[in-house]
Coordinates of C-alpha atoms in Angstrom, one line a residue:
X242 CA -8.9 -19.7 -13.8
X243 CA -10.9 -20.8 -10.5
X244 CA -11.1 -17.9 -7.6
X245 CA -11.1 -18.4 -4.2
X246 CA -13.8 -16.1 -3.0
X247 CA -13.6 -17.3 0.7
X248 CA -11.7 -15.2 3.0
X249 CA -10.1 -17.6 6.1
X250 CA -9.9 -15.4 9.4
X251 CA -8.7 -17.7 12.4
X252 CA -7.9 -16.0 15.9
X253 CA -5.1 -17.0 18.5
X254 CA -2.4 -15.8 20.4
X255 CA 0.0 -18.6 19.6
X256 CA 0.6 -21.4 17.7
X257 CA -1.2 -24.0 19.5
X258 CA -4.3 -21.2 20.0
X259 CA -4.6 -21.3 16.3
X260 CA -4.7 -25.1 15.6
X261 CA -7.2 -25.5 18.3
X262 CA -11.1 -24.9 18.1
X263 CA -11.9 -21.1 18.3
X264 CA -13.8 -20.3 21.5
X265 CA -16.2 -17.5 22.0
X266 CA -14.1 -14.8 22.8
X267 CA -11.6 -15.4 20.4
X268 CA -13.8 -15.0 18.0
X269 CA -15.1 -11.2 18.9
X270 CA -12.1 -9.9 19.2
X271 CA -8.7 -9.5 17.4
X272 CA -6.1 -8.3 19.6
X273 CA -3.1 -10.7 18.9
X274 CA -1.7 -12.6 15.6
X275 CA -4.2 -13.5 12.5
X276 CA -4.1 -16.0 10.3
X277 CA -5.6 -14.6 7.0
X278 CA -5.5 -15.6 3.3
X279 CA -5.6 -12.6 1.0
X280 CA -7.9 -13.1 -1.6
X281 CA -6.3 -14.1 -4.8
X282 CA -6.6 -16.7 -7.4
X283 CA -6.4 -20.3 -6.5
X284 CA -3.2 -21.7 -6.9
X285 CA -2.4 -25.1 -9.1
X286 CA -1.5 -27.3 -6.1
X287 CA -2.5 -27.0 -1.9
X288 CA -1.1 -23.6 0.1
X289 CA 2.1 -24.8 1.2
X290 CA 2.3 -22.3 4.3
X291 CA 0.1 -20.3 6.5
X292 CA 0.3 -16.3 6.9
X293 CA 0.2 -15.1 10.3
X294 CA -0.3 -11.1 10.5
X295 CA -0.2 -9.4 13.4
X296 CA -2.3 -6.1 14.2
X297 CA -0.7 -3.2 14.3
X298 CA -1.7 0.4 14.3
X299 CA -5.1 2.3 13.5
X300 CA -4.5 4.6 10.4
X301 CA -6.1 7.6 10.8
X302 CA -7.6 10.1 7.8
X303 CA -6.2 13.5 6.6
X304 CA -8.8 15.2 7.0
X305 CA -10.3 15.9 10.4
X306 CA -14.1 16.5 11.1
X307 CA -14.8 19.7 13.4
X308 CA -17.5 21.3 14.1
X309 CA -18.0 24.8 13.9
X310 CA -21.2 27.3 14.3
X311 CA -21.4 27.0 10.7
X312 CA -22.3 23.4 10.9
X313 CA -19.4 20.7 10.3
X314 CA -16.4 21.3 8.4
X315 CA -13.0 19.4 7.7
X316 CA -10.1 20.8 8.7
X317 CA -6.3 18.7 7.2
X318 CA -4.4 17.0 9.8
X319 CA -1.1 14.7 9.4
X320 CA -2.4 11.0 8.8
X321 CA -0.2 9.0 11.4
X322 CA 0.0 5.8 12.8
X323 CA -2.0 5.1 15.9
X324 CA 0.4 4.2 18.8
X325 CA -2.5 2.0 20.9
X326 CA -3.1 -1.3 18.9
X327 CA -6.4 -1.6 17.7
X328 CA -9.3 -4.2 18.6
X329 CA -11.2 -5.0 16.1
X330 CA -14.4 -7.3 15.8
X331 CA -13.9 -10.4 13.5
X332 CA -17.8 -9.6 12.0
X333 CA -16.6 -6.5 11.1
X334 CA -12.7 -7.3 9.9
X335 CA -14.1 -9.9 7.7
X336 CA -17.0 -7.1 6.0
X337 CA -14.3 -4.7 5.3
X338 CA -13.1 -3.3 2.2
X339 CA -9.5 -5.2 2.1
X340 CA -6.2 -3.1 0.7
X341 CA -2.6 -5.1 0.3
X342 CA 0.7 -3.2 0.6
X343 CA 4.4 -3.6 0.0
X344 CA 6.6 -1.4 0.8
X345 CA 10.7 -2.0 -0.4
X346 CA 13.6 -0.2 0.5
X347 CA 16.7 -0.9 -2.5
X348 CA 19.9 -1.4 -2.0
X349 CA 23.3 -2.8 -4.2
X350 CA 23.2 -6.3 -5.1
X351 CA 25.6 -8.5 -2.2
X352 CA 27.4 -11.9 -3.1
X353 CA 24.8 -14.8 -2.2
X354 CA 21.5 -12.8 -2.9
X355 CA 19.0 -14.6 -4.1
X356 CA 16.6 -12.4 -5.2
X357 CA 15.0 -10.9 -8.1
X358 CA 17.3 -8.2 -9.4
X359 CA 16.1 -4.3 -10.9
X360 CA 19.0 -2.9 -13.4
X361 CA 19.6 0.8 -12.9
X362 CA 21.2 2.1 -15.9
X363 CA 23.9 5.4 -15.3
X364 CA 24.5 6.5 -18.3
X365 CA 25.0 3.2 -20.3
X366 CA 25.2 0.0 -20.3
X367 CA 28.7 -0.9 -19.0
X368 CA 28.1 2.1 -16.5
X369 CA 24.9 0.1 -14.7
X370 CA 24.1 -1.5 -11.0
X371 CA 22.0 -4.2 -10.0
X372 CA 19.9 -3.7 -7.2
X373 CA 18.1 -5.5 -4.7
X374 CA 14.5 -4.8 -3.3
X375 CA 13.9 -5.7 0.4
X376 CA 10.2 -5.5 2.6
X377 CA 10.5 -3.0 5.2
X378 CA 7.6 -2.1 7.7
X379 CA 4.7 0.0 7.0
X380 CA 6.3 2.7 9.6
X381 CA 9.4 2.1 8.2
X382 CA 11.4 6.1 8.8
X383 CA 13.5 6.1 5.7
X384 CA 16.8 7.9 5.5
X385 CA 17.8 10.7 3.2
X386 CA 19.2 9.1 -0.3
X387 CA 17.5 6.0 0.3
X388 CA 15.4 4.5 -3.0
X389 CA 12.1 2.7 -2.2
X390 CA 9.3 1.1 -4.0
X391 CA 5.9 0.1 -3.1
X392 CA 3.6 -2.5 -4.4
X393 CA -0.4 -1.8 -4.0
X394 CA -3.0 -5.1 -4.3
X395 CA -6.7 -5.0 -4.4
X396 CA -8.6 -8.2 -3.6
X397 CA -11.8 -7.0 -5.3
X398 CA -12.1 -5.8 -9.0
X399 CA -12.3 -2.1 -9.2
X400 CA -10.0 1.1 -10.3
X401 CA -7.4 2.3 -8.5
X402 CA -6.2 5.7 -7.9
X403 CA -2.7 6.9 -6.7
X404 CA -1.3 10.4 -5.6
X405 CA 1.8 11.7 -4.3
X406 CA 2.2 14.5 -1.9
X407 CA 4.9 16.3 -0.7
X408 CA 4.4 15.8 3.4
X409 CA 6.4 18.6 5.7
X410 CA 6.9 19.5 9.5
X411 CA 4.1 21.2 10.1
X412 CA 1.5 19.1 8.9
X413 CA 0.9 21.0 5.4
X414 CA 1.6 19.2 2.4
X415 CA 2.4 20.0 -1.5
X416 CA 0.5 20.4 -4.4
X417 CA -0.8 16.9 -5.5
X418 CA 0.5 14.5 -8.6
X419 CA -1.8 11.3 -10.1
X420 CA 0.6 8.8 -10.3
X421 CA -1.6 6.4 -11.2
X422 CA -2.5 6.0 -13.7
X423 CA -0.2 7.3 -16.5
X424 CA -0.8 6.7 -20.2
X425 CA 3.2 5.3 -19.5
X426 CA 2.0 2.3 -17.1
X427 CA -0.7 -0.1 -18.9
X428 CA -1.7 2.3 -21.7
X429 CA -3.7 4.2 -18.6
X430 CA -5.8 1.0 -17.9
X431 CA -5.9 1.0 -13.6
X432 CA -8.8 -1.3 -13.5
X433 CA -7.5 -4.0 -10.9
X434 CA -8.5 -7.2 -9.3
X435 CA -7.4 -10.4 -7.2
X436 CA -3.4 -11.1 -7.5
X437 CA -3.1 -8.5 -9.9
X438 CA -0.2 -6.3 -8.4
X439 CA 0.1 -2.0 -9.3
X440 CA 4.0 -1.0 -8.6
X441 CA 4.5 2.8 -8.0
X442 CA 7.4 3.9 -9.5
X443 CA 6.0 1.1 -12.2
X444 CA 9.6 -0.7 -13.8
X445 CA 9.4 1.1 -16.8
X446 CA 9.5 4.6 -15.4
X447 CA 12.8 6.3 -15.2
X448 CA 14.1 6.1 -12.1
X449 CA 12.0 3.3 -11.0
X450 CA 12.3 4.4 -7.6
X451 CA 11.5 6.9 -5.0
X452 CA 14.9 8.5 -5.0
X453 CA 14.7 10.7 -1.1
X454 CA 16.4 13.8 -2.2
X455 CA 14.4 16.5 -0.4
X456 CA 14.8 20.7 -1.2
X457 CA 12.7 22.3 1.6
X458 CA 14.0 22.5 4.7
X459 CA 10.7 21.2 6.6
X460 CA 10.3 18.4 4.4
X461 CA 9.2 14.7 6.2
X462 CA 8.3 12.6 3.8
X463 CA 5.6 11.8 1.3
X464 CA 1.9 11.2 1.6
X465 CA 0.6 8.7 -0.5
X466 CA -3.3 8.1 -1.2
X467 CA -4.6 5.5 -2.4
X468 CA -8.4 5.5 -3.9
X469 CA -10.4 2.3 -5.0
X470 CA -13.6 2.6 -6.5
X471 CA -15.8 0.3 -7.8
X472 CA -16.5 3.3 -11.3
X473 CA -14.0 4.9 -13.1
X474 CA -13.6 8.7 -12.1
X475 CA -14.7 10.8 -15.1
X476 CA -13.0 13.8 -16.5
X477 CA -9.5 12.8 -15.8
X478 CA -6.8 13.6 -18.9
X479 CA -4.4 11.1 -18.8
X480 CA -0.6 11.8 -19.8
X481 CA 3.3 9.9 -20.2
X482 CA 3.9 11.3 -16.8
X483 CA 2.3 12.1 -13.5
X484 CA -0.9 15.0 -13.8
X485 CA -1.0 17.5 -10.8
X486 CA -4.4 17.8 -9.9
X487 CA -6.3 20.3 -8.0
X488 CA -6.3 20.9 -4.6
X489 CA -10.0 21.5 -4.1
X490 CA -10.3 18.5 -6.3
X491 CA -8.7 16.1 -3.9
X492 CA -10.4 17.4 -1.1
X493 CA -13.5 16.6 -2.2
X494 CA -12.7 13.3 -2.7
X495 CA -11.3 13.6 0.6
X496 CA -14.5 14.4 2.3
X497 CA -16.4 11.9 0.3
X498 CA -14.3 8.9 0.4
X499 CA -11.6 8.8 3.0
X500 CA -12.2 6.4 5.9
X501 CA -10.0 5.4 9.2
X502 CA -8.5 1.9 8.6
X503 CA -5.9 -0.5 10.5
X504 CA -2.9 -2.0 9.7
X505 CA -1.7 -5.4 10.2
X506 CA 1.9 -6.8 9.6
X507 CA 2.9 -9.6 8.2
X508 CA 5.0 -11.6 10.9
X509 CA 9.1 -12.7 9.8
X510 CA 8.4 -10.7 6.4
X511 CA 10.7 -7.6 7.1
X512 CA 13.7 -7.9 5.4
X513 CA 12.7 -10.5 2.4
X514 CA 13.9 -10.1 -1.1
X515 CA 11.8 -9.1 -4.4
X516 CA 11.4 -12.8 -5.7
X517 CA 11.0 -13.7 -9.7
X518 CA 7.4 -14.0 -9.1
X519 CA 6.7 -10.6 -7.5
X520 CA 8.9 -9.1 -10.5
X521 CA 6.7 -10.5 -13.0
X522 CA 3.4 -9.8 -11.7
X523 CA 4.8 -6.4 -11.0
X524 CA 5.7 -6.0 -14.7
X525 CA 2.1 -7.2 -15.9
X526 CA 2.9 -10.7 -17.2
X527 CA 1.7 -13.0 -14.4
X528 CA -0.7 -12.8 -11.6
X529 CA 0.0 -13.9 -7.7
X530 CA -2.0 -16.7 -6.3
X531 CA -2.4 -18.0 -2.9
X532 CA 0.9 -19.4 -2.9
X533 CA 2.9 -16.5 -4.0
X534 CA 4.5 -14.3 -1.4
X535 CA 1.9 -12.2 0.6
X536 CA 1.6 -8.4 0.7
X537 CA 4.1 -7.2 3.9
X538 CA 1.0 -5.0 5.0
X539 CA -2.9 -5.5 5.0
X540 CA -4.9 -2.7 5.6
X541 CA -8.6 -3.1 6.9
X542 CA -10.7 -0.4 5.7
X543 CA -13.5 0.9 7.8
X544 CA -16.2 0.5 4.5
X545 CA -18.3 -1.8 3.9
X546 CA -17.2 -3.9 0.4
X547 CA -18.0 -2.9 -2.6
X548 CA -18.0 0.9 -1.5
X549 CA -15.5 3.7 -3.1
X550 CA -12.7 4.4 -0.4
X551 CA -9.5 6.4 -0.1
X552 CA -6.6 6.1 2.5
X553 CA -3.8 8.1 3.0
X554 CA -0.7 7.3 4.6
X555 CA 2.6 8.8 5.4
X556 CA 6.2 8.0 4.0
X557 CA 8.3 9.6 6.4
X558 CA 11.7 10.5 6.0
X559 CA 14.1 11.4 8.4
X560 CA 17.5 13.9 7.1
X561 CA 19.6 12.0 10.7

């Protein structure tokens, strides 16, 4: 299978900007809509439509540098979403490590969907629902009892990481869980590359959801991070299920690794259904190409590619 190892980044601030030649300015800056192909394998026949993302929010880390008389320190802080849209230079965008992310909210299957269905079993089989995944935003707030998903994508071969933190009020958060990987999901294999897609709860695991069902009273959400390096961490024991992992360990590769990034949006994607096609490459059996449905949200990481990185970002949840 051929790869498409070019990256297309084309500037404009509507339609007719981004058919028409790209002047000087246009291409320093990105302040408006993007068109960008996510790198994936080549598809069989021509793209048949162009993504348009548009640029949303600066992500910034967990961990805060301060200085102190003791020299510099980092002191935790809750990651949020930036509310000035970022500028960023198109030298830079197009050096940057590149993450893809989905994020889908479930609900009970409605006469005349057309999407790809998940079963929930309750119980047994005649006592079972089908339900139907739909994109939400990246600062989505999600409601108690809701059930999400998310879908991760790396466009360079490497091995990802995932944890799950409980996130509360006043910026502390819970003792960390690996996620992934799990000796459950792929045997423990994480190594990932172009169009192959990671789903967190994976469709084997039991619920296959993030059910929101908080039991502290200052809970807001959960704090995912994600970690992509180009080695496999060492020392890690693998299990069925999630592994909670020390705090001082996670920190460190906090202070080693995490980096500010930005988000962009992809443009008329809110609301879409899981398709076939997303199902199967989330179960293993196919990969996405450049025709397939894009990730709802890229994330620009400020790292040059090819280096380690980790993000975190927040899942919040509001009890209204």
């Amino acid at each position: 299978m051929n790869f498409n190892l070019k990256e297309v980044l084309m500037f404009g601030l509507s339609a007719c900007a981004l058919l028409s030649p790209l002047n000087a300015m246009s291409q320093d800056l990105v302040s408006g809509s993007s068109l960008f192909t996510f790198k994936r394998p080549t598809a069989s026949v021509s793209p048949k439509k162009k993504t348009i993302y548009q640029v949303k929010n600066r992500l910034s880390p967990r961990r805060r540098l301060v200085k102190s008389g003791a020299g510099i320190s980092t002191q935790p802080t809750q990651p949020t979403l930036g509310s000035r849209k970022p500028v960023l230079s198109a030298t830079t965008f197009a050096a940057n490590e590149q993450l893809g992310i989905t994020m889908w909210r479930l609900r009970p299957e409605r006469t005349g969907d057309n999407g790809a269905r998940l079963l929930t079993l309750k119980g047994s089989a005649n006592n079972s629902s089908k339900m139907i995944a739909e994109r939400v935003g990246f600062d989505t707030v999600f409601k108690m009892g809701e059930k999400v998903r998310i879908s991760v994508e790396s466009p360079r071969s490497g091995y990802l990481y995932i944890i799950d933190r409980e996130l509360r009020k006043d910026d502390t958060v819970g003792e960390p869980y690996l996620i992934f990987p799990t000796l459950k999901t792929r045997g423990g294999d994480n190594k990932v590359s172009s169009g192959m897609v990671i789903e967190v709860p994976a469709q084997t695991d039991d619920p296959f959801y993030f059910d929101i069902t908080p039991t502290e009273e200052n809970y807001a959400g959960e704090l995912l991070t994600v970690m992509v390096s180009p080695t496999k961490i060492k020392g890690l024991q693998l299990k069925n299920d999630a592994i909670k992992l020390s705090p001082d360990l996670v920190k460190a590769w906090e202070d080693h690794w995490e980096r500010t990034a930005t988000t962009l949006e992809l443009e008329t994607g809110s609301g879409l259904t899981y398709t076939a096609e997303e199902k199967e490459a989330g179960a293993g059996t196919r990969q996405l190409t450049q025709n397939s449905p894009s990730p709802q949200t890229l994330i620009s990481v400020d790292v040059p590619k090819g280096k380690a990185f980790l993000i975190s970002f927040p899942m919040k949840v509001s009890k209204q």
